[in-house]
């Protein structure tokens, strides 16, 4: 079925983004509408697999946190710094890779990142207890490697699929955030339990990363086509005549990185949704780092488990929490994408309103979980599960907001800046902040298992209030989203 479309800015770009300025009305362009090719789905599958490994590496440390804390003799504040170092390096490297991803070969950037972080992860498994600072450094280097992937991969998926399919494929891609996170806990706890040595937890994902690198080289093309919002509606296999060949059609000059940043700062939907994502990152970062240890301390207070005095501590909480993260992540991302797809038909502000509602409910669930932890551990698990479920609803929806309120030639930069801001003000500091508050409370009170639990409980309350702020930021996004979407389409 052929459709006549008026000529628009050229669908291809040589190095940097889509081009659009003053376009003279031109002849019709016949386009054959077909679905995405099988190769596109294979490429997306490889990117999803690499995303799985990416987030498994993120959460290996929290999965065996008690063992690492004992091995290197770390206090709560120092332990929280482990994840902070990782996130700081990750977020500082993200804008660099966003700049490179908008201008240079994305397959090379992805391959180099996977190779680098896999190698460093493997090397960190051989660090002795007297060189704890090298272990901290290795986590920072892994963060740099993963930044190259997280910044570039979503833009490739956005270029491969039309708007309807794009939401679905991004949902599948982001399902692997909670799935990978949960498997990180399960892998770490399982390997520590099977081998009796937590170091083996860092020796599995590098092998998986090697496979991802091979698949990336074989399946992802050397160059992937960048398309504007208008041309994403065109089939890749269709015949498109480049409008630039017509006289009078002009391309806009390449913009600098500073010009891109200024433009994004004026995009209020991008700004407020990024702050909402920052609140999400703050909460998920703190939960991901400390929940297994918090549950362990609650169980000690209730007399369910005895204090750990062995070389390898009981890792059942990490296994359970990992399972909860996987299940709620899959269900949350799918539910969020489907609810957004249906509500967009009747309300153009559906996406930010969904995010705001889920943040408010999540904050309430997490606060309830903290309050019942001292008396009922089962209720704590249930409310934590609901809290994570409603957080997971937002993952794909927030990214889809960015992709339709930001012009395509600035998307890698926008994703990089969103990563920078959300991690700088979010999960880069939240694990460390929770640890510092917990250590400060313990220092002011008598050393006991009860105060060890209370200190973590009181510090966790911060997350509930940040979740409420996140819901407010998404509500503000809804005031601007219609106008910014129209501007991006223009």
CSV table of N, CA and C in Angstrom, one decimal, residues 340-477:
chain,number,residue,atom,x,y,z
A,340,UNK,N,-0.6,3.4,29.6
A,340,UNK,CA,-0.3,4.6,28.9
A,340,UNK,C,-0.8,4.6,27.5
A,341,UNK,N,-0.7,3.4,26.8
A,341,UNK,CA,-1.2,3.3,25.4
A,341,UNK,C,-2.7,3.5,25.3
A,342,UNK,N,-3.4,3.0,26.3
A,342,UNK,CA,-4.9,3.1,26.3
A,342,UNK,C,-5.3,4.6,26.7
A,343,UNK,N,-4.7,5.1,27.7
A,343,UNK,CA,-5.1,6.4,28.2
A,343,UNK,C,-4.7,7.6,27.3
A,344,UNK,N,-3.7,7.4,26.5
A,344,UNK,CA,-3.3,8.4,25.5
A,344,UNK,C,-4.4,8.7,24.5
A,345,UNK,N,-5.2,7.7,24.3
A,345,UNK,CA,-6.3,7.9,23.3
A,345,UNK,C,-7.4,8.9,23.8
A,346,UNK,N,-7.5,9.0,25.1
A,346,UNK,CA,-8.5,9.9,25.6
A,346,UNK,C,-8.0,11.1,26.4
A,347,UNK,N,-6.7,11.1,26.7
A,347,UNK,CA,-6.0,12.2,27.4
A,347,UNK,C,-4.6,12.3,27.0
A,348,UNK,N,-4.3,13.5,26.4
A,348,UNK,CA,-2.9,13.7,25.8
A,348,UNK,C,-1.9,13.9,27.0
A,349,UNK,N,-2.4,14.1,28.2
A,349,UNK,CA,-1.5,14.3,29.3
A,349,UNK,C,-1.4,13.0,30.1
A,350,UNK,N,-1.8,11.9,29.6
A,350,UNK,CA,-1.8,10.6,30.3
A,350,UNK,C,-0.5,10.2,30.9
A,351,UNK,N,0.6,10.3,30.1
A,351,UNK,CA,1.9,9.8,30.5
A,351,UNK,C,2.4,10.4,31.8
A,352,UNK,N,2.5,11.8,31.9
A,352,UNK,CA,2.9,12.3,33.2
A,352,UNK,C,2.0,12.1,34.4
A,353,UNK,N,0.7,12.0,34.1
A,353,UNK,CA,-0.3,11.7,35.1
A,353,UNK,C,-0.2,10.3,35.7
A,354,UNK,N,0.1,9.4,34.8
A,354,UNK,CA,0.4,8.0,35.2
A,354,UNK,C,1.6,7.9,36.1
A,355,UNK,N,2.6,8.6,35.7
A,355,UNK,CA,3.9,8.7,36.5
A,355,UNK,C,3.7,9.3,37.9
A,356,UNK,N,2.9,10.4,37.9
A,356,UNK,CA,2.7,11.1,39.2
A,356,UNK,C,1.9,10.2,40.2
A,357,UNK,N,0.8,9.6,39.6
A,357,UNK,CA,0.0,8.7,40.5
A,357,UNK,C,0.8,7.5,41.0
A,358,UNK,N,1.6,6.9,40.2
A,358,UNK,CA,2.4,5.7,40.6
A,358,UNK,C,3.4,6.1,41.7
A,359,UNK,N,4.0,7.3,41.6
A,359,UNK,CA,5.0,7.8,42.6
A,359,UNK,C,4.3,8.0,43.9
A,360,UNK,N,3.1,8.6,43.9
A,360,UNK,CA,2.4,8.9,45.2
A,360,UNK,C,2.1,7.5,45.9
A,361,UNK,N,1.6,6.6,45.1
A,361,UNK,CA,1.2,5.3,45.7
A,361,UNK,C,2.4,4.5,46.2
A,362,UNK,N,3.5,4.6,45.4
A,362,UNK,CA,4.8,3.9,45.8
A,362,UNK,C,5.3,4.5,47.1
A,363,UNK,N,5.3,5.8,47.3
A,363,UNK,CA,5.8,6.4,48.5
A,363,UNK,C,5.0,6.0,49.7
A,364,UNK,N,3.7,5.9,49.6
A,364,UNK,CA,2.8,5.4,50.7
A,364,UNK,C,3.1,3.9,51.0
A,365,UNK,N,3.3,3.1,50.0
A,365,UNK,CA,3.7,1.7,50.3
A,365,UNK,C,5.0,1.5,51.0
A,366,UNK,N,6.0,2.3,50.6
A,366,UNK,CA,7.3,2.2,51.2
A,366,UNK,C,7.3,2.7,52.6
A,367,UNK,N,6.5,3.8,52.9
A,367,UNK,CA,6.4,4.2,54.3
A,367,UNK,C,5.8,3.2,55.2
A,368,UNK,N,4.7,2.6,54.7
A,368,UNK,CA,4.1,1.5,55.4
A,368,UNK,C,5.0,0.3,55.7
A,369,UNK,N,5.8,0.0,54.7
A,369,UNK,CA,6.7,-1.1,54.9
A,369,UNK,C,7.7,-0.9,56.0
A,370,UNK,N,8.2,0.4,56.1
A,370,UNK,CA,9.2,0.7,57.1
A,370,UNK,C,8.5,0.7,58.5
A,371,UNK,N,7.3,1.1,58.6
A,371,UNK,CA,6.6,1.1,59.9
A,371,UNK,C,6.3,-0.3,60.5
A,372,UNK,N,6.0,-1.2,59.6
A,372,UNK,CA,5.7,-2.6,60.1
A,372,UNK,C,6.8,-3.5,60.1
A,373,UNK,N,8.0,-3.1,59.8
A,373,UNK,CA,9.2,-4.0,59.7
A,373,UNK,C,9.6,-4.6,61.0
A,374,UNK,N,9.4,-3.9,62.1
A,374,UNK,CA,9.9,-4.4,63.4
A,374,UNK,C,9.0,-5.5,63.9
A,375,UNK,N,7.7,-5.5,63.5
A,375,UNK,CA,6.8,-6.5,64.0
A,375,UNK,C,6.3,-7.6,63.1
A,376,UNK,N,6.4,-7.3,61.8
A,376,UNK,CA,5.8,-8.3,60.8
A,376,UNK,C,6.7,-8.2,59.5
A,377,UNK,N,7.6,-9.2,59.4
A,377,UNK,CA,8.5,-9.2,58.2
A,377,UNK,C,7.8,-9.5,56.9
A,378,UNK,N,6.7,-10.4,57.0
A,378,UNK,CA,5.9,-10.7,55.8
A,378,UNK,C,5.2,-9.5,55.2
A,379,UNK,N,4.6,-8.7,56.1
A,379,UNK,CA,4.0,-7.5,55.6
A,379,UNK,C,5.0,-6.5,55.0
A,380,UNK,N,6.2,-6.5,55.6
A,380,UNK,CA,7.2,-5.7,55.0
A,380,UNK,C,7.6,-6.1,53.6
A,381,UNK,N,7.7,-7.3,53.3
A,381,UNK,CA,8.0,-7.8,52.0
A,381,UNK,C,6.9,-7.4,51.0
A,382,UNK,N,5.6,-7.6,51.5
A,382,UNK,CA,4.5,-7.3,50.6
A,382,UNK,C,4.4,-5.8,50.2
A,383,UNK,N,4.6,-4.9,51.2
A,383,UNK,CA,4.5,-3.5,50.9
A,383,UNK,C,5.8,-3.0,50.1
A,384,UNK,N,6.9,-3.6,50.3
A,384,UNK,CA,8.1,-3.3,49.5
A,384,UNK,C,7.8,-3.7,48.0
A,385,UNK,N,7.2,-4.9,47.9
A,385,UNK,CA,6.8,-5.4,46.5
A,385,UNK,C,5.9,-4.4,45.8
A,386,UNK,N,4.9,-3.9,46.5
A,386,UNK,CA,4.0,-3.0,45.9
A,386,UNK,C,4.7,-1.6,45.6
A,387,UNK,N,5.6,-1.2,46.5
A,387,UNK,CA,6.3,0.0,46.3
A,387,UNK,C,7.2,-0.1,45.0
A,388,UNK,N,7.8,-1.2,44.9
A,388,UNK,CA,8.7,-1.4,43.7
A,388,UNK,C,7.8,-1.6,42.4
A,389,UNK,N,6.6,-2.2,42.5
A,389,UNK,CA,5.7,-2.4,41.4
A,389,UNK,C,5.3,-1.0,40.8
A,390,UNK,N,4.9,-0.1,41.7
A,390,UNK,CA,4.5,1.2,41.2
A,390,UNK,C,5.7,2.1,40.7
A,391,UNK,N,6.8,1.9,41.2
A,391,UNK,CA,8.0,2.6,40.7
A,391,UNK,C,8.3,2.1,39.3
A,392,UNK,N,8.2,0.8,39.1
A,392,UNK,CA,8.5,0.2,37.8
A,392,UNK,C,7.6,0.6,36.7
A,393,UNK,N,6.3,1.0,37.1
A,393,UNK,CA,5.4,1.5,36.1
A,393,UNK,C,5.9,2.6,35.2
A,394,UNK,N,6.8,3.4,35.8
A,394,UNK,CA,7.3,4.6,35.1
A,394,UNK,C,8.4,4.5,34.2
A,395,UNK,N,9.2,3.3,34.2
A,395,UNK,CA,10.4,3.3,33.5
A,395,UNK,C,10.3,3.6,32.0
A,396,UNK,N,9.4,2.8,31.3
A,396,UNK,CA,9.3,3.0,29.9
A,396,UNK,C,8.5,4.3,29.6
A,397,UNK,N,7.6,4.7,30.4
A,397,UNK,CA,6.8,5.8,30.2
A,397,UNK,C,7.6,7.1,30.2
A,398,UNK,N,8.5,7.2,31.2
A,398,UNK,CA,9.4,8.4,31.3
A,398,UNK,C,10.3,8.5,30.0
A,399,UNK,N,10.8,7.4,29.6
A,399,UNK,CA,11.7,7.5,28.4
A,399,UNK,C,10.9,7.9,27.2
A,400,UNK,N,9.7,7.3,27.0
A,400,UNK,CA,8.8,7.7,25.9
A,400,UNK,C,8.5,9.2,25.9
A,401,UNK,N,8.3,9.8,27.1
A,401,UNK,CA,8.1,11.2,27.2
A,401,UNK,C,9.2,12.0,26.6
A,402,UNK,N,10.5,11.6,27.0
A,402,UNK,CA,11.6,12.2,26.4
A,402,UNK,C,11.7,12.1,24.9
A,403,UNK,N,11.4,11.0,24.4
A,403,UNK,CA,11.6,10.7,22.9
A,403,UNK,C,10.5,11.5,22.1
A,404,UNK,N,9.4,11.9,22.7
A,404,UNK,CA,8.5,12.7,21.8
A,404,UNK,C,8.4,14.2,22.2
A,405,UNK,N,9.1,14.6,23.2
A,405,UNK,CA,9.2,16.0,23.5
A,405,UNK,C,10.5,16.6,23.1
A,406,UNK,N,11.5,15.8,22.7
A,406,UNK,CA,12.8,16.2,22.3
A,406,UNK,C,13.0,15.9,20.8
A,407,UNK,N,13.5,16.8,20.1
A,407,UNK,CA,13.7,16.6,18.6
A,407,UNK,C,14.8,15.5,18.5
A,408,UNK,N,14.7,14.6,17.5
A,408,UNK,CA,15.6,13.5,17.4
A,408,UNK,C,17.0,13.8,17.4
A,409,UNK,N,17.4,14.9,16.8
A,409,UNK,CA,18.9,15.2,16.7
A,409,UNK,C,19.5,15.6,18.1
A,410,UNK,N,18.7,15.7,19.1
A,410,UNK,CA,19.2,16.0,20.4
A,410,UNK,C,18.9,14.9,21.4
A,411,UNK,N,18.4,13.7,21.0
A,411,UNK,CA,17.9,12.7,21.9
A,411,UNK,C,19.1,12.1,22.7
A,412,UNK,N,20.2,11.7,22.1
A,412,UNK,CA,21.3,11.2,22.8
A,412,UNK,C,21.8,12.1,23.9
A,413,UNK,N,21.9,13.4,23.5
A,413,UNK,CA,22.3,14.4,24.5
A,413,UNK,C,21.3,14.6,25.6
A,414,UNK,N,20.0,14.5,25.2
A,414,UNK,CA,18.9,14.6,26.2
A,414,UNK,C,19.0,13.5,27.2
A,415,UNK,N,19.2,12.2,26.7
A,415,UNK,CA,19.3,11.1,27.5
A,415,UNK,C,20.5,11.2,28.4
A,416,UNK,N,21.6,11.7,27.9
A,416,UNK,CA,22.8,11.8,28.7
A,416,UNK,C,22.6,12.8,29.8
A,417,UNK,N,22.0,13.9,29.5
A,417,UNK,CA,21.8,15.0,30.5
A,417,UNK,C,20.8,14.4,31.6
A,418,UNK,N,19.8,13.7,31.1
A,418,UNK,CA,18.8,13.1,32.1
A,418,UNK,C,19.5,12.1,33.0
A,419,UNK,N,20.4,11.3,32.5
A,419,UNK,CA,21.2,10.4,33.3
A,419,UNK,C,22.1,11.2,34.3
A,420,UNK,N,22.7,12.3,33.8
A,420,UNK,CA,23.6,13.1,34.7
A,420,UNK,C,22.8,13.7,35.8
A,421,UNK,N,21.7,14.3,35.5
A,421,UNK,CA,20.9,15.0,36.6
A,421,UNK,C,20.2,14.0,37.5
A,422,UNK,N,19.6,12.9,37.0
A,422,UNK,CA,18.9,12.0,37.8
A,422,UNK,C,19.8,11.2,38.7
A,423,UNK,N,21.1,11.0,38.3
A,423,UNK,CA,22.0,10.2,39.1
A,423,UNK,C,22.8,11.2,40.1
A,424,UNK,N,23.1,12.4,39.6
A,424,UNK,CA,23.8,13.4,40.4
A,424,UNK,C,22.9,13.7,41.7
A,425,UNK,N,21.6,14.0,41.5
A,425,UNK,CA,20.7,14.3,42.6
A,425,UNK,C,20.0,13.1,43.1
A,426,UNK,N,20.1,12.0,42.4
A,426,UNK,CA,19.3,10.8,42.8
A,426,UNK,C,20.2,9.7,43.5
A,427,UNK,N,20.4,8.6,42.7
A,427,UNK,CA,21.0,7.5,43.3
A,427,UNK,C,22.5,7.6,43.5
A,428,UNK,N,23.1,8.6,43.0
A,428,UNK,CA,24.6,8.8,43.3
A,428,UNK,C,24.7,9.1,44.8
A,429,UNK,N,23.8,9.9,45.4
A,429,UNK,CA,23.9,10.3,46.8
A,429,UNK,C,23.1,9.5,47.8
A,430,UNK,N,22.0,8.9,47.3
A,430,UNK,CA,21.0,8.3,48.2
A,430,UNK,C,21.6,7.2,49.0
A,431,UNK,N,22.3,6.2,48.4
A,431,UNK,CA,22.9,5.1,49.2
A,431,UNK,C,23.9,5.7,50.3
A,432,UNK,N,24.7,6.6,49.9
A,432,UNK,CA,25.6,7.2,50.8
A,432,UNK,C,24.9,8.0,51.9
A,433,UNK,N,23.9,8.8,51.5
A,433,UNK,CA,23.1,9.6,52.5
A,433,UNK,C,22.5,8.7,53.5
A,434,UNK,N,21.8,7.6,53.1
A,434,UNK,CA,21.2,6.7,54.0
A,434,UNK,C,22.2,6.1,54.9
A,435,UNK,N,23.4,5.7,54.4
A,435,UNK,CA,24.4,5.1,55.2
A,435,UNK,C,25.0,6.1,56.2
A,436,UNK,N,25.2,7.4,55.8
A,436,UNK,CA,25.7,8.4,56.7
A,436,UNK,C,24.7,8.7,57.9
A,437,UNK,N,23.4,8.8,57.5
A,437,UNK,CA,22.4,9.1,58.6
A,437,UNK,C,22.3,7.9,59.5
A,438,UNK,N,22.4,6.7,59.0
A,438,UNK,CA,22.4,5.5,59.8
A,438,UNK,C,23.6,5.4,60.8
A,439,UNK,N,24.7,5.7,60.2
A,439,UNK,CA,26.0,5.7,61.1
A,439,UNK,C,25.9,6.8,62.2
A,440,UNK,N,25.4,8.0,61.8
A,440,UNK,CA,25.3,9.1,62.8
A,440,UNK,C,24.3,8.7,63.9
A,441,UNK,N,23.2,8.1,63.6
A,441,UNK,CA,22.3,7.7,64.6
A,441,UNK,C,22.9,6.6,65.5
A,442,UNK,N,23.6,5.7,64.9
A,442,UNK,CA,24.2,4.6,65.8
A,442,UNK,C,25.3,5.2,66.7
A,443,UNK,N,26.1,6.2,66.2
A,443,UNK,CA,27.1,6.8,67.0
A,443,UNK,C,26.6,7.5,68.2
A,444,UNK,N,25.4,8.0,68.1
A,444,UNK,CA,24.8,8.8,69.2
A,444,UNK,C,24.1,7.9,70.2
A,445,UNK,N,24.0,6.6,70.0
A,445,UNK,CA,23.2,5.8,70.9
A,445,UNK,C,24.1,4.5,71.2
A,446,UNK,N,23.6,3.8,72.2
A,446,UNK,CA,24.4,2.6,72.6
A,446,UNK,C,24.3,1.6,71.5
A,447,UNK,N,25.5,0.9,71.3
A,447,UNK,CA,25.5,-0.1,70.3
A,447,UNK,C,24.7,-1.3,70.6
A,448,UNK,N,23.7,-1.6,69.8
A,448,UNK,CA,22.8,-2.7,70.0
A,448,UNK,C,22.2,-3.1,68.6
A,449,UNK,N,21.6,-4.3,68.6
A,449,UNK,CA,21.0,-4.7,67.3
A,449,UNK,C,19.7,-3.9,67.1
A,450,UNK,N,19.0,-3.5,68.2
A,450,UNK,CA,17.8,-2.7,68.0
A,450,UNK,C,18.1,-1.4,67.4
A,451,UNK,N,19.2,-0.7,67.9
A,451,UNK,CA,19.5,0.6,67.4
A,451,UNK,C,20.1,0.5,66.0
A,452,UNK,N,20.7,-0.6,65.7
A,452,UNK,CA,21.2,-0.9,64.4
A,452,UNK,C,20.1,-0.9,63.4
A,453,UNK,N,19.0,-1.5,63.8
A,453,UNK,CA,17.8,-1.6,63.0
A,453,UNK,C,17.1,-0.2,62.9
A,454,UNK,N,16.9,0.4,64.1
A,454,UNK,CA,16.2,1.7,64.1
A,454,UNK,C,17.0,2.8,63.2
A,455,UNK,N,18.3,2.8,63.3
A,455,UNK,CA,19.0,3.7,62.5
A,455,UNK,C,18.8,3.6,61.0
A,456,UNK,N,18.7,2.4,60.5
A,456,UNK,CA,18.3,2.2,59.1
A,456,UNK,C,16.9,2.6,58.8
A,457,UNK,N,16.0,2.2,59.7
A,457,UNK,CA,14.6,2.5,59.5
A,457,UNK,C,14.4,4.1,59.5
A,458,UNK,N,14.9,4.8,60.4
A,458,UNK,CA,14.8,6.3,60.4
A,458,UNK,C,15.3,6.9,59.2
A,459,UNK,N,16.5,6.4,58.7
A,459,UNK,CA,17.1,7.0,57.6
A,459,UNK,C,16.4,6.7,56.3
A,460,UNK,N,15.7,5.6,56.2
A,460,UNK,CA,14.9,5.2,55.1
A,460,UNK,C,13.7,6.1,54.9
A,461,UNK,N,13.2,6.7,55.9
A,461,UNK,CA,12.0,7.5,55.8
A,461,UNK,C,12.2,8.7,54.8
A,462,UNK,N,13.4,9.1,54.6
A,462,UNK,CA,13.7,10.1,53.6
A,462,UNK,C,13.2,9.7,52.2
A,463,UNK,N,13.3,8.5,51.9
A,463,UNK,CA,12.9,8.0,50.6
A,463,UNK,C,11.4,8.2,50.3
A,464,UNK,N,10.6,8.0,51.4
A,464,UNK,CA,9.1,8.2,51.2
A,464,UNK,C,8.8,9.7,50.8
A,465,UNK,N,9.5,10.6,51.5
A,465,UNK,CA,9.2,12.0,51.2
A,465,UNK,C,9.7,12.4,49.8
A,466,UNK,N,10.9,11.9,49.4
A,466,UNK,CA,11.4,12.1,48.1
A,466,UNK,C,10.4,11.6,47.0
A,467,UNK,N,9.8,10.4,47.3
A,467,UNK,CA,8.8,9.9,46.3
A,467,UNK,C,7.7,10.8,46.1
A,468,UNK,N,7.2,11.5,47.2
A,468,UNK,CA,6.1,12.5,47.1
A,468,UNK,C,6.5,13.6,46.2
A,469,UNK,N,7.7,14.1,46.4
A,469,UNK,CA,8.3,15.2,45.5
A,469,UNK,C,8.3,14.8,44.1
A,470,UNK,N,8.7,13.5,43.8
A,470,UNK,CA,8.7,13.0,42.5
A,470,UNK,C,7.4,13.1,41.8
A,471,UNK,N,6.3,12.7,42.5
A,471,UNK,CA,5.0,12.8,42.0
A,471,UNK,C,4.6,14.2,41.7
A,472,UNK,N,5.0,15.1,42.5
A,472,UNK,CA,4.7,16.6,42.2
A,472,UNK,C,5.4,17.0,40.9
A,473,UNK,N,6.7,16.6,40.7
A,473,UNK,CA,7.4,17.0,39.5
A,473,UNK,C,6.7,16.4,38.2
A,474,UNK,N,6.1,15.2,38.3
A,474,UNK,CA,5.4,14.7,37.1
A,474,UNK,C,4.1,15.4,36.9
A,475,UNK,N,3.5,15.9,38.0
A,475,UNK,CA,2.3,16.7,37.8
A,475,UNK,C,2.6,18.0,37.1
A,476,UNK,N,3.7,18.6,37.4
A,476,UNK,CA,4.2,19.8,36.7
A,476,UNK,C,4.4,19.5,35.2
A,477,UNK,N,5.0,18.3,34.9
A,477,UNK,CA,5.2,18.0,33.5
A,477,UNK,C,3.9,18.0,32.7
